[in-house]
CSV table of C-alpha atoms in Angstrom, one decimal:
chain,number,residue,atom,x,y,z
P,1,UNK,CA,23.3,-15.0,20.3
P,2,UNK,CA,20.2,-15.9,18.0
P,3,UNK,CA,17.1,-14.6,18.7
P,4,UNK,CA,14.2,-16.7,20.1
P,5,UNK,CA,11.3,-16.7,18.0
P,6,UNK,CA,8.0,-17.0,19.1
P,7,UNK,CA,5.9,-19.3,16.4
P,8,UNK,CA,2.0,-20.0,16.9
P,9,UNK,CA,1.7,-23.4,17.1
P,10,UNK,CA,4.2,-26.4,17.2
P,11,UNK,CA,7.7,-27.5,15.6
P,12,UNK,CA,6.7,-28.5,12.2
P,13,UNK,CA,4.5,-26.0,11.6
P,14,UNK,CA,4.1,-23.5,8.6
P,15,UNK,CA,5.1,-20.8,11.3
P,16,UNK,CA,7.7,-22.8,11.8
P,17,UNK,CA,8.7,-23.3,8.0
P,18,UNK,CA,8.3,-19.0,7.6
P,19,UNK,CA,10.6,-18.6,10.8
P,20,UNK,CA,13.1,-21.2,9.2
P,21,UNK,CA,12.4,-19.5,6.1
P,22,UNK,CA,13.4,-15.8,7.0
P,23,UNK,CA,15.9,-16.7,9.9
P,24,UNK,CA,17.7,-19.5,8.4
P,25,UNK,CA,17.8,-23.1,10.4
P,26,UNK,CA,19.7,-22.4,13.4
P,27,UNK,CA,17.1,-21.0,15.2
P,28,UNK,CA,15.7,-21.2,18.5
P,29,UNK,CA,11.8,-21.6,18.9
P,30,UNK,CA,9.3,-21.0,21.5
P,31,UNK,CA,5.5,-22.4,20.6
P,32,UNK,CA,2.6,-20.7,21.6
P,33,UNK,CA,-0.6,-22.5,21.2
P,34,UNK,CA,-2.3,-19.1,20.6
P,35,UNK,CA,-1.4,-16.0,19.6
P,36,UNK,CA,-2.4,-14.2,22.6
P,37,UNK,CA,0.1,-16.2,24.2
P,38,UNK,CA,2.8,-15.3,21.5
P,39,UNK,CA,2.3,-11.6,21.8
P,40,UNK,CA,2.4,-12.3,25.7
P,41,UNK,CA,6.1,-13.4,25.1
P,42,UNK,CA,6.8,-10.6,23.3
P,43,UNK,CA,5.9,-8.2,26.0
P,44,UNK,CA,7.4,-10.3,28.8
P,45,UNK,CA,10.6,-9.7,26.5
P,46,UNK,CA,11.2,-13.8,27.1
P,47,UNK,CA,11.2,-13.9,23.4
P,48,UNK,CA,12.4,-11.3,20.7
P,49,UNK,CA,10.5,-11.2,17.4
P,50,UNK,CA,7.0,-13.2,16.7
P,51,UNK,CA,5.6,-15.4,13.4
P,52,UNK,CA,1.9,-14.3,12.8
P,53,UNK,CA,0.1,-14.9,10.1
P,54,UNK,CA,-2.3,-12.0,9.2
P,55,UNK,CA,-4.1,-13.1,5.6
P,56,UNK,CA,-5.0,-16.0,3.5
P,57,UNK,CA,-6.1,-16.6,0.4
P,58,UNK,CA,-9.0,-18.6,1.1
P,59,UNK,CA,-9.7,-17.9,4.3
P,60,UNK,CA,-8.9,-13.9,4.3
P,61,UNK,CA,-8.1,-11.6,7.0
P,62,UNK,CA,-7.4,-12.7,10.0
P,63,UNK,CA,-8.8,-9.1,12.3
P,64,UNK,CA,-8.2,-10.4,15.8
P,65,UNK,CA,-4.0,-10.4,14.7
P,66,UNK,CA,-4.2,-7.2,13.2
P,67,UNK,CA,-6.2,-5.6,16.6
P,68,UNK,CA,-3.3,-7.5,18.6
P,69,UNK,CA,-0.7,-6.0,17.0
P,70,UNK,CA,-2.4,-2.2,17.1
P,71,UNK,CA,-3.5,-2.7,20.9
P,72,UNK,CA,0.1,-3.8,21.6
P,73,UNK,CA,2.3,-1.3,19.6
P,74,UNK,CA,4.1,-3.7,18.1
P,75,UNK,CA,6.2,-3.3,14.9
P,76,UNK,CA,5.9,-4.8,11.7
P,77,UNK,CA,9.9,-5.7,10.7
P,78,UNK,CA,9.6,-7.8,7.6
P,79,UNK,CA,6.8,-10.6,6.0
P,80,UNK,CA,6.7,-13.6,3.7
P,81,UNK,CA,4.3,-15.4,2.2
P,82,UNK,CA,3.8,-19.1,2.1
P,83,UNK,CA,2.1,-21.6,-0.1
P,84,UNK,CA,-0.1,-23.4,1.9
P,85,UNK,CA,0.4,-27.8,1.3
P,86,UNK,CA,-1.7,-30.0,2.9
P,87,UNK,CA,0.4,-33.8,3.5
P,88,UNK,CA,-1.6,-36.9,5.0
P,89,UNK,CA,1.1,-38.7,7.3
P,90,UNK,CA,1.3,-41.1,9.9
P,91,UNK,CA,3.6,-44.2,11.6
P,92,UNK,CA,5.6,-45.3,8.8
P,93,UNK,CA,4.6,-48.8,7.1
P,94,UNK,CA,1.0,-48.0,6.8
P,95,UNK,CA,-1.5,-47.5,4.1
P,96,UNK,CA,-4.3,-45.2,3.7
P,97,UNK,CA,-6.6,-48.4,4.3
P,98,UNK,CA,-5.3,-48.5,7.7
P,99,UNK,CA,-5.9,-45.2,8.9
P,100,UNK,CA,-8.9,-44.7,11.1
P,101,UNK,CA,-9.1,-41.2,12.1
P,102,UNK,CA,-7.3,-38.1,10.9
P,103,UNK,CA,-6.7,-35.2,13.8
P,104,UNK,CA,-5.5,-31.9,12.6
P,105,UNK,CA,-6.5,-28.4,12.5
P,106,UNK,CA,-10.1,-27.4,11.6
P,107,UNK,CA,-9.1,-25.4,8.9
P,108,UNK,CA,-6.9,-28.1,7.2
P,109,UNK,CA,-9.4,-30.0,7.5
P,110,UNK,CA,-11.7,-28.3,5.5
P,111,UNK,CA,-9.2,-27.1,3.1
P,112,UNK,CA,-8.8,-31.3,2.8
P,113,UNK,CA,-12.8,-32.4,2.8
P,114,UNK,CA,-13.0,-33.1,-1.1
P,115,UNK,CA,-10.2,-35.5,-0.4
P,116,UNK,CA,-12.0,-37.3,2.7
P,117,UNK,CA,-15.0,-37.8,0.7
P,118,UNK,CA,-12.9,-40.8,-1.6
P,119,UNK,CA,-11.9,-42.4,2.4
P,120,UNK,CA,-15.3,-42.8,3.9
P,121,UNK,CA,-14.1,-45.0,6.3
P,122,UNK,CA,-11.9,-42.0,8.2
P,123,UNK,CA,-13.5,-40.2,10.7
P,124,UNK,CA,-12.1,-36.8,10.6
P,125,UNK,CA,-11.2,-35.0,14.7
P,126,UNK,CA,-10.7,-31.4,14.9
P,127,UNK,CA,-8.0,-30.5,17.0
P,128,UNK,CA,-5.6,-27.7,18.1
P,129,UNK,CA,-2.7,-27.8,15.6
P,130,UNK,CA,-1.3,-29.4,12.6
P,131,UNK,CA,2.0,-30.4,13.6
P,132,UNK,CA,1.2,-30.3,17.2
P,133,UNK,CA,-0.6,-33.5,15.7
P,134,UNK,CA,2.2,-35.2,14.1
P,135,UNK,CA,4.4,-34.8,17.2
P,136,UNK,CA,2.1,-37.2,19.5
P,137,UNK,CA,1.6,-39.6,16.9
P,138,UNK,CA,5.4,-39.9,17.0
P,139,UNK,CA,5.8,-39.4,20.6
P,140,UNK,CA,3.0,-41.9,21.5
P,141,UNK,CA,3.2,-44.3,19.0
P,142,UNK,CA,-0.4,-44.1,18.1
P,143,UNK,CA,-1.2,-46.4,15.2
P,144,UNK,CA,-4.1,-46.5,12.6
P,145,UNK,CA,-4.2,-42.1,13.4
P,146,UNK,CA,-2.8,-39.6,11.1
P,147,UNK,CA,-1.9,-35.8,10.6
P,148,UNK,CA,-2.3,-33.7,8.4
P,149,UNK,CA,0.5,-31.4,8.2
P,150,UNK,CA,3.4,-29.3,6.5
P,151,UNK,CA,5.9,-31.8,4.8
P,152,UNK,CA,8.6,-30.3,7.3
P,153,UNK,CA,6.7,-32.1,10.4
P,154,UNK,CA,7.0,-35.4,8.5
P,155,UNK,CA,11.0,-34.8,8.4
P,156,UNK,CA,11.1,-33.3,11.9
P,157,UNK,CA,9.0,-36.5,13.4
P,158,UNK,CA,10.3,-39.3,11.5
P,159,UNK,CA,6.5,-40.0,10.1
P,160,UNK,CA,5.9,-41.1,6.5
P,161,UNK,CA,3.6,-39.0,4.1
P,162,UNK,CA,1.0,-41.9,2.0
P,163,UNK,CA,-0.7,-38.7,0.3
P,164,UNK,CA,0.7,-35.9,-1.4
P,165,UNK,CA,-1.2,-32.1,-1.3
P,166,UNK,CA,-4.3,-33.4,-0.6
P,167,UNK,CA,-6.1,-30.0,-0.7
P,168,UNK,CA,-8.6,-29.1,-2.4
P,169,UNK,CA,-7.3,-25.7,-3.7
P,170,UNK,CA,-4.2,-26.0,-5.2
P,171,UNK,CA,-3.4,-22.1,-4.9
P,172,UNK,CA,-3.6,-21.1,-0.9
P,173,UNK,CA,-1.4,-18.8,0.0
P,174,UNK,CA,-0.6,-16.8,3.4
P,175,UNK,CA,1.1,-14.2,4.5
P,176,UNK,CA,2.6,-13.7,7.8
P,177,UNK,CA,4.8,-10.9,9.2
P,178,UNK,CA,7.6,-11.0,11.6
P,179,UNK,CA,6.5,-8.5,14.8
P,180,UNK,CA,8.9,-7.0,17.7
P,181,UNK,CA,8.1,-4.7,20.4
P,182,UNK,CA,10.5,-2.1,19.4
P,183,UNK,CA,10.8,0.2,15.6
P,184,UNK,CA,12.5,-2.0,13.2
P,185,UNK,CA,16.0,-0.6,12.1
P,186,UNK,CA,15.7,-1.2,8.7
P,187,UNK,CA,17.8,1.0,6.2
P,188,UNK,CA,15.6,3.3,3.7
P,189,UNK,CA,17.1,0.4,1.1
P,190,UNK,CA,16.1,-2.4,2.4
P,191,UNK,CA,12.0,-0.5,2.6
P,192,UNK,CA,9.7,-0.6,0.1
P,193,UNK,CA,6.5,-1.5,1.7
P,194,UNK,CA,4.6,-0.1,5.0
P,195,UNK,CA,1.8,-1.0,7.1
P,196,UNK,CA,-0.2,2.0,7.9
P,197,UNK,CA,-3.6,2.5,10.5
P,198,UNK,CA,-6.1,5.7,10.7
P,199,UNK,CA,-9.0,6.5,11.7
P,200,UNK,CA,-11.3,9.2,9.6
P,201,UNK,CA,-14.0,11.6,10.3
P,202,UNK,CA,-17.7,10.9,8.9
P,203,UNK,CA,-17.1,13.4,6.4
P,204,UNK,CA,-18.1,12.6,2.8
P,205,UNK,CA,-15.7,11.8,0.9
P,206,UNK,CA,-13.1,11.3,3.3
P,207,UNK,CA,-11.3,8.1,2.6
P,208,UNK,CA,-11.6,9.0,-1.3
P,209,UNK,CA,-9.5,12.0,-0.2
P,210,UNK,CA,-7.0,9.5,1.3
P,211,UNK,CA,-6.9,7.2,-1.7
P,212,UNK,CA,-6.1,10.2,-3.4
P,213,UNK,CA,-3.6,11.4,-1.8
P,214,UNK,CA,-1.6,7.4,-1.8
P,215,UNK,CA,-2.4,7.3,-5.5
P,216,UNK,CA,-1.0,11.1,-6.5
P,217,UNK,CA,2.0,10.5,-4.0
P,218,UNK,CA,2.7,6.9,-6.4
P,219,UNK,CA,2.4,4.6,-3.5
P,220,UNK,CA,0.4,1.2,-4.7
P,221,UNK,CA,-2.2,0.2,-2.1
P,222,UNK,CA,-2.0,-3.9,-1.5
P,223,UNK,CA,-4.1,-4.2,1.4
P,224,UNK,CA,-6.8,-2.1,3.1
P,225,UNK,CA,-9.2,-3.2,6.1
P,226,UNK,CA,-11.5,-1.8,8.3
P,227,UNK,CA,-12.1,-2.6,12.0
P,228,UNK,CA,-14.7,-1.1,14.4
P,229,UNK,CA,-13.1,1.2,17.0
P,230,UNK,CA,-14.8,0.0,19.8
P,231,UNK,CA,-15.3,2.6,22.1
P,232,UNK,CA,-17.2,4.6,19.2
P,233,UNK,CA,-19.9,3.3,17.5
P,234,UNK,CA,-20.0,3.3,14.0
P,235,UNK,CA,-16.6,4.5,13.5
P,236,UNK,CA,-13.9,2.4,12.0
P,237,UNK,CA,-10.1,2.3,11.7
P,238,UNK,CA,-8.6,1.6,8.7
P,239,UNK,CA,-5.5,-0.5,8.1
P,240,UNK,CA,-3.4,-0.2,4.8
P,241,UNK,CA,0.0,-1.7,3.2
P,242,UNK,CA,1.5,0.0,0.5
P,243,UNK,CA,4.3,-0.6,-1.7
P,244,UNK,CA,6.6,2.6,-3.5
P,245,UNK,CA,9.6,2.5,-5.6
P,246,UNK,CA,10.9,5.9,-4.3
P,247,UNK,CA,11.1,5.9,-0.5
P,248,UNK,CA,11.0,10.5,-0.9
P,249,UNK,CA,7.3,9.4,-2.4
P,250,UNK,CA,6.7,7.4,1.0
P,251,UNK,CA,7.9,10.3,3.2
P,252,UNK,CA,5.7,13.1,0.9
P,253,UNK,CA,2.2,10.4,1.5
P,254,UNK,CA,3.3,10.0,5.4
P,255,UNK,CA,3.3,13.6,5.5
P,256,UNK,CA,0.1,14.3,4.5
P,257,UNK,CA,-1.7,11.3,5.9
P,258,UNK,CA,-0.2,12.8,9.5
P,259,UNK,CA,-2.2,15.7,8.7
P,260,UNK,CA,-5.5,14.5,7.3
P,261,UNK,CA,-6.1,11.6,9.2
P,262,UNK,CA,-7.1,11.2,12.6
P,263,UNK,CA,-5.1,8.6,14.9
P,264,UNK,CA,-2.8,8.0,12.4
P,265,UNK,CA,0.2,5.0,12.9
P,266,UNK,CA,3.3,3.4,11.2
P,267,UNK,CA,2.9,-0.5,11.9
P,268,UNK,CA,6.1,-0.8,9.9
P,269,UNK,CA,7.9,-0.7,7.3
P,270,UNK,CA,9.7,-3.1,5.5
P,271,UNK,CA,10.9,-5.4,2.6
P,272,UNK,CA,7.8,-6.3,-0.1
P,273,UNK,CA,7.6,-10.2,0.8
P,274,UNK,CA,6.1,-10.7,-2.6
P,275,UNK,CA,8.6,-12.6,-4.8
């Protein structure tokens, strides 16, 4: 039986492209319009692995995911990363000249302003979701509006695309990563990356001491961020992803970390997304 997939957002979306991309195309989808509601699914067990994204290239970090999945215990099994295109579409037989207002989602459409400043005469409306977009102009007909979306909600909706990677940054990027409620199986060969979160004392010195210790014990640190703990003023956690060619070297730096940090936790370990 496939699994159902929780995406954020609708069909046609790039969570949709990443859960296509990692599962394959015989899928089965559920769409959250938030990702509250997605990690809701996953602890209601009516769905059994999530799509969030958790960085961007532009945009960076995105903290409330990464306190959603530390809050909720829920395990990192895998990632990929995803060029971000932007596509102008609508009802098919129209030209740019007849578009009146563009919906989509307010980060698209600042990703897109440069573009929008060559149409004067579109009036640009914030709304909820890219491809969420590009399925009611299909379902409803709605004529002189357009999306802007993934290329993959143009297929899905039967719309036509009248301009091409309209974004003003040519290199955005985003990584997501694939969550369950339960530890991922993966075999030690299939692992060469893990997501890591602790918390440190005020001592001087201390998070050197733990840099250290990743660096002497060869693991390569991609990621690090800090959240407030919120309960304790002034004191942060710390969340890391490292990659290692020697899973032994992984074991030695988990070892350690257990003892020198405090609240220390495996997010999950998995395959490096990075091709």
């Amino acid at each position: 039986m496939n699994k159902i997939i929780a995406i954020q957002g609708a069909e046609g979306s790039n969570h949709h492209k990443v859960a296509r991309d990692f599962y394959g195309t015989s899928i089965q989808l559920k769409e959250c319009m938030s990702f509250d509601e997605l990690v809701d699914s996953l602890l209601d067990a009516s769905t059994d692995v999530g799509i969030m994204a958790i960085e961007n290239t532009i945009a960076g970090s995105i903290i409330p995911n990464y306190a959603l999945i530390d809050n909720n215990n829920l395990h990192i099994i895998g990632e990929e990363y995803l060029n971000i295109h932007h596509h102008l579409m609508c009802l098919k037989g129209q030209k740019i000249e007849d578009i009146k207002e563009v919906w989509s989602h307010p980060m698209a459409l600042q990703q897109c302003k440069v573009f929008f400043k060559k149409h004067p005469h579109i009036k640009l409306v914030e709304d909820v979701d890219t491809a969420e977009v590009a399925k009611r102009i299909s379902k409803e007909n709605l004529v002189g509006i357009a999306a802007i979306a993934p290329k993959i909600a143009a297929e899905i909706f039967n719309l036509e695309v009248i301009e091409d990677e309209i974004q003003a940054i040519k290199d955005n990027a985003t990584r997501f990563v694939i969550v369950q409620t339960s530890a991922p199986n993966n075999g030690v060969d299939q692992i060469n990356k893990a997501s890591l979160k602790f918390q440190l004392s005020h001592k001087r010195g201390s998070l050197a001491a733990i840099l250290n210790v990743l660096s002497d014990c060869k693991m390569n640190l991609t990621k690090i961020q800090s959240l407030p703990v919120i309960e304790t003023p002034w004191k942060y956690s710390f969340f890391v992803d490292v990659t290692f060619d020697n899973y032994k070297d992984y074991e030695k730096a988990i070892a350690i970390l257990e003892i020198m940090a405090e609240e220390f936790k495996i997010l999950g370990t998995y395959k490096n997304g990075r091709k």
